Short mmCIF file of C-alpha atoms in Angstrom, two decimals:
data_model
loop_
_atom_site.label_atom_id
_atom_site.label_comp_id
_atom_site.label_asym_id
_atom_site.label_seq_id
_atom_site.Cartn_x
_atom_site.Cartn_y
_atom_site.Cartn_z
CA PRO A 212 81.23 64.31 -7.69
CA THR A 213 80.11 66.43 -10.68
CA ALA A 214 76.68 66.90 -9.12
CA ASN A 215 78.29 68.20 -5.94
CA MET A 216 80.19 70.78 -7.96
CA GLY A 217 77.04 71.89 -9.75
CA ILE A 218 78.27 70.53 -13.07
CA GLU A 219 76.03 68.35 -15.25
CA PHE A 220 76.97 66.63 -18.49
CA ARG A 221 74.53 67.72 -21.14
CA SER A 222 73.23 65.41 -23.85
CA GLY A 223 70.83 65.40 -26.80
CA GLY A 224 68.02 66.87 -24.75
CA TYR A 225 69.81 70.21 -24.56
CA VAL A 226 69.01 72.43 -27.60
CA LYS A 227 69.37 76.23 -27.48
CA ARG A 228 69.05 79.15 -29.91
CA VAL A 229 71.87 81.65 -29.28
CA THR A 230 71.50 85.19 -30.64
CA MET A 231 74.87 86.31 -29.47
CA GLY A 232 77.08 84.76 -26.85
CA GLY A 233 79.19 81.77 -26.00
CA ARG A 234 78.95 78.27 -24.60
CA THR A 235 81.54 76.19 -22.84
CA ILE A 236 81.74 72.57 -23.96
CA LYS A 237 83.33 70.69 -21.09
CA ASP A 238 85.77 67.85 -21.42
CA GLY A 239 83.59 64.73 -21.89
CA GLU A 240 80.90 66.63 -23.84
CA ALA A 241 80.30 67.23 -27.52
CA ALA A 242 77.96 69.56 -29.36
CA ALA A 243 76.68 70.21 -32.87
CA ILE A 244 76.46 73.90 -33.87
CA TRP A 245 74.59 75.36 -36.86
CA ASP A 246 75.51 78.95 -37.73
CA VAL A 247 73.34 81.64 -39.27
CA LYS A 248 73.96 80.16 -42.72
CA GLY A 249 73.01 76.65 -41.63
CA ARG A 250 76.53 75.34 -41.75
CA HIS A 251 77.26 72.54 -39.27
CA ARG A 252 80.26 71.84 -37.16
CA GLN A 253 80.83 69.29 -34.38
CA VAL A 254 82.88 70.35 -31.40
CA VAL A 255 84.29 67.94 -28.82
CA GLY A 256 85.22 69.53 -25.50
CA PRO A 257 86.95 71.08 -23.83
CA SER A 258 86.21 74.17 -25.87
CA ARG A 259 84.68 77.66 -25.65
CA GLN A 260 82.50 78.50 -28.63
CA TRP A 261 81.21 82.00 -29.57
CA MET A 262 78.04 82.10 -31.60
CA TYR A 263 75.93 84.64 -33.47
CA PHE A 264 72.34 83.73 -34.40
CA SER A 265 73.27 80.06 -34.10
CA THR A 266 71.71 76.82 -32.76
CA ILE A 267 73.61 74.51 -30.44
CA ARG A 268 72.65 70.95 -29.56
CA PHE A 269 74.64 68.82 -27.20
CA LEU A 270 75.19 65.25 -28.36
CA THR A 271 74.36 62.00 -26.56
CA ARG A 272 77.34 59.80 -25.84
CA HIS A 273 77.10 56.03 -26.48
CA LYS A 274 79.62 53.63 -24.95
CA ALA A 275 80.31 49.97 -25.77
CA GLU A 276 82.29 47.77 -23.42
CA SER A 277 84.46 44.84 -24.38
CA ASN A 278 81.45 42.49 -24.71
CA GLN A 279 79.36 44.98 -26.69
CA TYR A 280 79.23 46.71 -30.03
CA ILE A 281 77.66 49.90 -31.37
CA ARG A 282 75.38 49.62 -34.39
CA VAL A 283 75.38 52.90 -36.34
CA ARG A 284 72.90 53.68 -39.08
CA HIS A 285 74.33 56.58 -41.10
CA ARG A 286 72.20 59.09 -42.95
CA ASP A 287 73.65 57.91 -46.25
CA GLY A 288 72.06 54.49 -45.65
CA SER A 289 75.18 52.63 -44.65
CA VAL A 290 75.41 50.64 -41.45
CA GLU A 291 78.48 50.30 -39.30
CA HIS A 292 79.32 48.05 -36.35
CA LYS A 293 81.90 49.42 -33.92
CA ILE A 294 83.26 46.68 -31.67
CA GLY A 295 83.88 47.72 -28.07
CA PRO A 296 85.49 49.05 -26.11
CA CYS A 297 84.67 52.31 -27.89
CA ASP A 298 82.36 55.33 -27.68
CA LEU A 299 80.48 57.53 -30.16
CA TYR A 300 78.54 60.80 -29.99
CA GLU A 301 75.20 60.51 -31.75
CA ASN A 302 75.02 63.45 -34.16
CA PRO A 303 71.71 63.93 -36.03
CA ALA A 304 73.67 65.50 -38.86
CA PHE A 305 75.47 62.20 -39.51
CA HIS A 306 73.41 59.43 -37.90
CA ASP A 307 69.85 58.18 -38.12
CA GLU A 308 70.20 55.74 -35.20
CA VAL A 309 72.89 54.67 -32.78
CA LYS A 310 72.35 51.69 -30.47
CA VAL A 311 74.54 49.62 -28.18
CA HIS A 312 74.08 45.84 -28.43
CA ASP A 313 75.46 43.02 -26.34
CA GLY A 314 77.56 40.39 -27.99
CA ILE A 315 76.27 36.80 -27.91
CA ASN A 316 78.14 34.81 -25.31
CA LEU A 317 78.54 31.12 -26.19
CA ARG A 318 79.75 29.63 -22.95
CA CYS A 319 80.64 26.10 -24.02
CA GLN A 320 80.94 23.84 -27.06
CA THR A 321 77.30 22.75 -26.79
CA ASP A 322 76.07 26.34 -27.22
CA CYS A 323 75.53 27.41 -30.80
CA ILE A 324 73.81 30.04 -32.89
CA ILE A 325 72.69 30.18 -36.51
CA VAL A 326 74.17 33.10 -38.47
CA TYR A 327 72.87 34.16 -41.87
CA ARG A 328 75.09 36.08 -44.29
CA ASP A 329 73.92 37.50 -47.62
CA LYS A 330 75.39 36.26 -50.89
CA THR A 331 77.62 39.28 -51.33
CA SER A 332 79.74 38.01 -48.45
CA ALA A 333 79.09 34.28 -48.78
CA LYS A 334 82.67 33.73 -49.83
CA THR A 335 83.91 35.14 -46.56
CA GLN A 336 86.21 32.69 -44.84
CA LEU A 337 84.60 30.89 -41.92
CA GLY A 338 86.12 30.75 -38.46
CA PRO A 339 87.37 27.53 -36.84
CA SER A 340 84.12 27.06 -34.89
CA GLU A 341 81.78 27.76 -37.80
CA ASP A 342 80.07 25.23 -40.06
CA LYS A 343 78.58 26.29 -43.42
CA ILE A 344 75.24 24.52 -43.86
CA PRO A 345 71.98 25.37 -45.65
CA ILE A 346 69.54 26.03 -42.85
CA GLY A 347 66.08 27.52 -42.57
CA GLU A 348 64.04 29.84 -44.72
CA VAL A 349 65.45 33.13 -46.04
CA THR A 350 63.04 36.00 -45.66
CA SER A 351 64.81 38.34 -48.08
CA GLU A 352 64.62 37.96 -51.81
CA GLU A 353 68.32 37.34 -52.05
CA GLU A 354 69.90 34.04 -51.17
CA ALA A 355 71.75 33.69 -47.88
CA VAL A 356 74.32 31.31 -46.52
CA ALA A 357 73.77 30.07 -42.98
CA ARG A 358 76.40 28.78 -40.67
CA VAL A 359 76.50 27.36 -37.19
CA VAL A 360 78.74 29.17 -34.73
CA LYS A 361 79.70 27.06 -31.73
CA GLY A 362 81.21 28.10 -28.44
CA PRO A 363 83.07 28.89 -26.44
CA ALA A 364 83.13 32.31 -28.05
CA LEU A 365 81.84 35.85 -27.85
CA PHE A 366 80.12 36.47 -31.15
CA MET A 367 79.93 39.97 -32.62
CA PRO A 368 77.89 39.96 -35.87
CA ALA A 369 79.17 41.76 -38.93
CA VAL A 370 77.04 44.35 -40.68
CA ASN A 371 75.80 41.90 -43.31
CA GLU A 372 75.05 39.14 -40.78
CA ARG A 373 71.95 38.37 -38.79
CA VAL A 374 71.49 35.81 -36.05
CA HIS A 375 68.60 33.39 -36.26
CA GLN A 376 66.04 33.96 -33.53
CA PHE A 377 64.15 30.95 -32.28
CA ALA A 378 60.51 31.54 -31.34
CA TRP A 379 59.05 28.44 -29.73
CA SER A 380 55.75 27.94 -28.06
CA GLY A 381 55.54 27.46 -24.33
CA LEU A 382 53.05 26.54 -21.65
CA SER A 383 51.40 29.34 -19.72
CA GLU A 384 52.26 29.53 -16.06
CA GLY A 385 50.18 27.14 -13.99
CA THR A 386 48.11 25.89 -16.94
CA ALA A 387 48.32 23.38 -19.76
CA THR A 388 47.55 26.00 -22.42
CA LEU A 389 50.14 26.38 -25.18
CA GLN A 390 51.18 29.95 -25.91
CA LYS A 391 52.85 30.71 -29.26
CA LYS A 392 56.24 32.40 -29.36
CA LYS A 393 56.56 32.34 -25.58
CA LEU A 394 60.17 31.18 -25.71
CA VAL A 395 62.29 33.60 -27.78
CA PHE A 396 66.04 33.04 -27.80
CA LYS A 397 69.08 32.99 -30.05
CA VAL A 398 71.45 30.54 -28.36
CA LEU A 399 70.53 26.89 -28.88
CA HIS A 400 71.78 24.57 -26.14
CA THR A 401 72.68 21.16 -27.54
CA ASP A 402 74.10 19.62 -24.39
CA GLN A 403 72.88 16.23 -23.19
CA ASN A 404 70.11 15.71 -20.67
CA ARG A 405 67.94 18.65 -21.69
CA THR A 406 64.53 18.64 -19.97
CA TRP A 407 61.06 19.79 -20.96
CA SER A 408 58.43 20.27 -18.24
CA VAL A 409 54.80 20.05 -19.33
CA ARG A 410 51.32 19.79 -17.87
CA LEU A 411 49.42 17.14 -19.79
CA PRO A 412 45.60 16.98 -19.45
CA ILE A 413 44.29 13.42 -19.80
CA MET A 414 40.61 12.59 -20.36
CA THR A 415 39.69 9.21 -18.91
CA ASN A 416 37.35 6.77 -20.63
CA ASP A 417 34.51 7.95 -18.34
CA ALA A 418 34.96 11.66 -19.23
CA MET A 419 36.94 12.71 -16.16
CA GLU A 420 40.01 14.92 -16.51
CA VAL A 421 43.30 14.53 -14.71
CA THR A 422 46.41 16.63 -15.31
CA ALA A 423 49.84 14.98 -15.19
CA GLN A 424 52.98 16.95 -14.41
CA LEU A 425 55.68 15.41 -16.61
CA VAL A 426 59.35 16.06 -17.23
CA PHE A 427 60.77 14.75 -20.51
CA GLY A 428 64.46 14.31 -21.10
CA TYR A 429 65.70 14.85 -24.64
CA ASP A 430 68.86 15.30 -26.72
CA VAL A 431 69.47 17.51 -29.75
CA GLU A 432 70.60 15.30 -32.61
CA SER A 433 70.32 17.63 -35.62
CA VAL A 434 70.54 21.41 -35.45
CA ASP A 435 69.47 21.55 -39.12
CA GLU A 436 66.19 19.74 -38.36
CA VAL A 437 65.58 21.88 -35.29
CA VAL A 438 65.85 25.06 -37.35
CA ARG A 439 63.70 23.70 -40.18
CA ALA A 440 61.00 22.67 -37.68
CA GLU A 441 60.61 26.36 -36.72
CA ASP A 442 58.51 25.47 -33.64
CA PRO A 443 59.33 21.95 -32.37
CA VAL A 444 57.41 22.52 -29.15
CA GLU A 445 54.14 23.07 -30.96
CA LYS A 446 54.53 19.90 -33.01
CA MET A 447 55.64 17.86 -30.02
CA HIS A 448 52.79 19.17 -27.90
CA ALA A 449 50.23 18.22 -30.54
CA ALA A 450 51.70 14.71 -30.74
CA MET A 451 51.73 14.47 -26.94
CA VAL A 452 48.03 15.40 -26.81
CA ALA A 453 47.33 12.56 -29.26
CA ASP A 454 49.27 10.19 -27.00
CA ALA A 455 47.27 11.46 -24.03
CA GLN A 456 43.99 10.70 -25.79
CA ARG A 457 45.12 7.19 -26.57
CA LEU A 458 46.40 6.71 -23.03
CA GLY A 459 43.21 8.11 -21.48
CA ALA A 460 41.12 5.50 -23.27
CA THR A 461 42.82 2.84 -21.12
CA VAL A 462 42.37 4.67 -17.80
CA SER A 463 39.20 5.06 -15.75
CA SER A 464 38.51 7.51 -12.96
CA GLU A 465 37.73 4.56 -10.71
CA GLN A 466 41.38 3.50 -10.94
CA LEU A 467 42.44 6.95 -9.82
CA ARG A 468 39.89 7.16 -7.01
CA ALA A 469 40.44 3.61 -5.79
CA GLY A 470 44.07 4.25 -4.93
CA HIS A 471 45.49 2.55 -8.04
CA GLN A 472 47.30 5.67 -9.22
CA HIS A 473 50.59 3.79 -9.38
CA ALA A 474 49.26 1.82 -12.36
CA VAL A 475 48.51 5.10 -14.18
CA THR A 476 51.83 6.68 -13.23
CA ASP A 477 53.65 3.55 -14.40
CA LYS A 478 52.02 3.96 -17.82
CA LEU A 479 52.92 7.65 -17.91
CA ALA A 480 56.50 6.92 -16.86
CA ALA A 481 56.99 4.56 -19.82
CA LEU A 482 58.36 6.28 -22.91
CA GLN A 483 56.55 3.69 -25.06
CA SER A 484 53.28 5.38 -24.09
CA PHE A 485 54.34 8.46 -26.09
CA ALA A 486 54.95 6.98 -29.52
CA PHE A 487 53.53 10.00 -31.39
CA LEU A 488 55.67 12.36 -29.32
CA CYS A 489 58.85 10.40 -30.01
CA GLU A 490 58.06 10.37 -33.73
CA ALA A 491 57.35 14.11 -33.82
CA ALA A 492 60.53 14.84 -31.84
CA ALA A 493 62.61 12.75 -34.24
CA GLY A 494 61.19 14.77 -37.14
CA CYS A 495 62.34 17.95 -35.37
CA GLY A 496 65.90 16.74 -34.83
CA LEU A 497 65.36 15.73 -31.21
CA ARG A 498 65.49 12.36 -29.48
CA MET A 499 63.27 11.74 -26.48
CA ARG A 500 65.31 9.97 -23.85
CA SER A 501 63.14 9.61 -20.73
CA VAL A 502 59.97 10.71 -19.01
CA ARG A 503 59.36 11.29 -15.32
CA VAL A 504 56.05 11.79 -13.53
CA LEU A 505 56.06 14.49 -10.86
CA GLY A 506 52.43 14.16 -9.88
CA LEU A 507 48.77 13.96 -10.84
CA ARG A 508 46.18 16.65 -10.26
CA PHE A 509 42.48 15.84 -10.48
CA SER A 510 39.85 18.07 -12.01
CA ALA A 511 37.27 19.66 -9.71
CA ALA A 512 34.61 17.02 -10.43
CA LEU A 513 37.05 14.12 -10.08
CA GLN A 514 38.52 15.63 -6.94
CA THR A 515 35.03 15.99 -5.46
CA GLN A 516 34.30 12.33 -6.16
CA ALA A 517 37.66 11.28 -4.79
CA ASP A 518 37.14 13.36 -1.65
CA ARG A 519 33.65 11.91 -1.17
CA GLU A 520 34.96 8.37 -1.58
CA GLN A 521 37.86 9.08 0.73
CA GLU A 522 35.47 10.46 3.34
CA LEU A 523 33.25 7.40 2.96
CA ALA A 524 36.26 5.09 3.13
CA ALA A 525 37.53 6.95 6.18
CA LYS A 526 34.10 6.68 7.79
CA LEU A 527 33.95 2.95 7.05
CA ARG A 528 37.46 2.49 8.39
CA ALA A 529 36.49 4.42 11.51
CA GLU A 530 33.36 2.28 11.98
CA MET A 531 35.32 -0.92 11.41
CA ALA A 532 37.96 0.28 13.83
CA GLU A 533 35.25 1.14 16.36
CA LYS A 534 33.59 -2.28 15.95
CA THR A 535 36.95 -3.99 16.19
CA GLN A 536 37.73 -1.97 19.28
CA ARG A 537 34.35 -2.86 20.80
CA ARG A 538 34.94 -6.54 20.02
CA GLU A 539 38.39 -6.38 21.52
CA LEU A 540 36.96 -4.56 24.55
CA ALA A 541 34.21 -7.19 24.93
CA ALA A 542 36.81 -9.94 24.60
CA LEU A 543 38.92 -8.23 27.22
CA GLU A 544 35.91 -7.89 29.50
CA ARG A 545 35.08 -11.58 29.04
CA GLU A 546 38.65 -12.49 29.68
CA ASP A 547 38.68 -10.29 32.79
CA ALA A 548 35.42 -11.88 33.99
CA HIS A 549 36.83 -15.35 33.37
CA GLN A 550 39.98 -14.40 35.19
CA ARG A 551 37.94 -13.00 38.08
CA ILE A 552 35.89 -16.22 38.24
CA GLU A 553 39.07 -18.29 38.20
CA GLN A 554 40.59 -16.03 40.81
CA ASP A 555 37.47 -16.27 42.99
CA ALA A 556 37.41 -20.08 42.59
CA GLU A 557 41.09 -20.26 43.43
CA LEU A 558 40.49 -18.01 46.42
CA GLU A 559 37.62 -20.26 47.58
CA ARG A 560 39.80 -23.31 47.11
CA ARG A 561 42.53 -21.68 49.10
CA ARG A 562 40.03 -20.64 51.79
CA ALA A 563 38.62 -24.21 51.95
CA ALA A 564 42.14 -25.60 52.12
CA VAL A 565 43.01 -23.13 54.87
CA LYS A 566 39.80 -23.98 56.73
CA ALA A 567 40.45 -27.69 56.36
CA GLU A 568 44.01 -27.17 57.50
CA LEU A 569 42.82 -25.07 60.41
CA ALA A 570 40.16 -27.70 61.26
CA ASP A 571 42.75 -30.44 61.13
CA SER A 572 45.05 -28.37 63.25
CA ALA A 573 42.22 -27.62 65.70
CA HIS A 574 41.19 -31.30 65.80
CA ALA A 575 44.76 -32.35 66.32
CA ALA A 576 45.10 -29.70 69.01
CA ASN A 577 41.85 -30.87 70.63
CA MET A 578 42.93 -34.49 70.49
CA ALA A 579 46.28 -33.57 71.91
CA ALA A 580 44.60 -31.55 74.65
CA MET A 581 42.18 -34.40 75.37
CA GLN A 582 45.05 -36.87 75.42
CA ARG A 583 46.98 -34.61 77.75
CA ARG A 584 43.85 -34.22 79.94
CA LEU A 585 43.30 -37.98 80.01
CA GLU A 586 46.91 -38.56 80.84
CA LEU A 587 46.67 -35.91 83.52
CA GLU A 588 43.48 -37.47 84.93
CA ARG A 589 45.10 -40.91 84.80
CA ALA A 590 48.11 -39.56 86.55
CA GLU A 591 45.90 -37.92 89.14
CA PHE A 592 43.81 -41.07 89.45
CA GLU A 593 46.88 -43.23 89.80
CA ALA A 594 48.26 -40.81 92.31
CA ARG A 595 45.04 -40.87 94.34
CA HIS A 596 44.81 -44.63 93.97
CA SER A 597 48.37 -45.04 95.11
CA GLN A 598 47.69 -42.72 98.02
CA ARG A 599 44.58 -44.67 98.98
CA GLU A 600 46.39 -47.92 98.66
CA GLN A 601 49.07 -46.53 100.94
CA GLU A 602 46.38 -45.42 103.37
CA ASP A 603 44.75 -48.84 103.12
CA GLN A 604 48.11 -50.52 103.65
CA SER A 605 48.74 -48.25 106.59
CA LEU A 606 45.33 -49.19 108.03
CA LEU A 607 46.04 -52.86 107.42
CA ARG A 608 49.45 -52.62 109.04
CA LEU A 609 47.82 -50.83 111.95
CA LEU A 610 45.19 -53.53 112.30
CA ARG A 611 47.80 -56.28 112.03
CA GLN A 612 49.87 -54.53 114.62
CA LEU A 613 46.88 -54.25 116.88
CA LYS A 614 46.04 -57.87 116.29
CA ALA A 615 49.61 -58.83 116.95
CA ASP A 616 49.49 -56.84 120.17
CA GLY A 617 46.49 -58.95 121.20
CA LEU A 618 43.86 -56.27 120.67
CA ASP A 619 40.43 -57.10 119.34
CA THR A 620 40.28 -55.46 115.92
CA THR A 621 36.50 -55.78 115.74
CA GLN A 622 36.10 -53.94 118.94
CA PHE A 623 38.63 -51.37 117.74
CA LEU A 624 36.78 -50.81 114.55
CA CYS A 625 33.55 -50.44 116.38
CA SER A 626 34.99 -47.79 118.63
CA PRO A 627 34.64 -44.18 117.51
CA ALA A 628 38.33 -43.80 116.93
CA GLY A 629 38.54 -47.03 114.91
CA ALA A 630 35.38 -46.22 112.96
CA ALA A 631 36.79 -42.80 112.06
CA LEU A 632 40.02 -44.41 110.98
CA ALA A 633 38.34 -47.14 108.86
CA ALA A 634 35.57 -44.93 107.47
CA PRO A 635 37.45 -43.75 104.34
CA ALA A 636 38.35 -47.28 103.37
CA LEU A 637 34.82 -48.44 103.86
CA ALA A 638 33.49 -45.48 101.88
CA ARG A 639 35.74 -46.31 98.97
CA GLN A 640 34.53 -49.86 99.11
CA ALA A 641 30.95 -48.60 98.97
CA VAL A 642 31.79 -46.39 95.92
CA TRP A 643 33.19 -49.32 94.03
CA SER A 644 30.09 -51.29 94.89
CA THR A 645 27.56 -48.64 93.48
CA PRO A 646 25.38 -49.37 90.39
CA ASP A 647 27.48 -46.93 88.32
CA ARG A 648 30.08 -49.62 88.08
CA LYS A 649 27.74 -52.40 87.03
CA GLU A 650 28.96 -52.10 83.46
CA GLU A 651 32.24 -53.58 84.55
CA GLY A 652 30.41 -56.92 84.92
CA GLU A 653 29.38 -59.17 87.66
CA GLY A 654 32.75 -60.86 87.52
CA LYS A 655 34.35 -57.66 88.74
CA GLU A 656 31.82 -57.40 91.59
CA GLY A 657 32.65 -60.95 92.58
CA GLN A 658 36.29 -60.14 92.47
CA ALA A 659 35.66 -57.08 94.60
CA ALA A 660 33.66 -59.09 97.11
CA GLY A 661 36.34 -61.72 97.18
CA GLY A 662 38.92 -59.00 97.68
CA ASP A 663 36.91 -57.55 100.57
CA LYS A 664 36.62 -60.99 102.17
CA LYS A 665 40.27 -61.53 101.67
CA ARG A 666 41.06 -58.13 103.19
CA SER A 667 38.69 -58.91 106.02
CA LYS A 668 40.43 -62.15 106.64
CA GLN A 669 43.78 -60.41 106.47
CA SER A 670 42.58 -57.81 108.92
CA GLY A 671 41.15 -60.50 111.19
CA VAL A 672 37.58 -59.21 110.94
#
């Protein structure tokens, strides 16, 4: 809104030399004015000031909120802490330095800080969450009393107090290199289940390197020992490297390449494998609780060997799979051929059975047809024979009737009409007397001759 009205709040960057004239100091501004005699006055707006050969400098305003404080270093050497909410105009005539600092927020009971107080105020009464203990090294020549301030609290240090600053080493991003004073903090977290993530290089017994990504769980047992250790991470890392050397002597790259990584990870996941680390942590006031393996990363040389062996193993597996597939295919082909042979044999058997059945049926049909033909011929023969016998009987009856009537049958038979009438019977007699019937035996011929004589006698011939 002030910018829209063309009004700007001026600060310490505004310094002017006024020969004669006036300046308006708005509400919310302050200025220091030195007159022609060098006398100083501080004016807080709103005000209109008239000046003659004077210098005016607007002052920078510093503001501290409820969780902040202003640290003021006066020109007389004294230091003052103004706890917020408050504000202060930085006047070079009174102040050497004015800075706004944040208070230290201790969120819970497991958060703590170490506060040093010089001996002039050592008898100051401690708060309910403060413990007076001798901790750490004192950099000043005078003695200091240290105390532990625990949360939950918002700590604002007094002028004669300083908060211990921890400066621990840390691992560089993406590497296993330890960097000094990488972790700088003031609040020490003493809650349970703290974790420490590290990359641990391990040299195998055949000079191959593998890096393990580990997560250690630890608890803070003694704040005093943690402070005295100054840099627990550095000591713990050195001990962990010693454990890695001892562990690497029992591991070969062949185990890692041959797919036996679980044996290595099992060793890494056992806290007993890090005896030096546990001892160093105990000396720093920490207790190692657990270790977890997130993964293993091979070096370039080891990875190349592992890739080559994996390619070879994959090639061998592919060849074995191909051979197995070929064998299975050959077995299937043999089985198919055997099945085809069996099917063909079964088909031939079925064909032979069908042919035999058809032949039997045809034979039976032929026999039945032949039997029917024989029966038909017999019936025809019997019919003709019966007809001939009837004709013969008719001829005999005629001859008997003629004989009974007193006619000479021999003369009748010799006449054309009688010869024509007796010709069929005589022809049949001649047929039965042909050589084609000789196989019936001489007895039959005798019987036939006897029959003819008998018939001749009966006919009176």
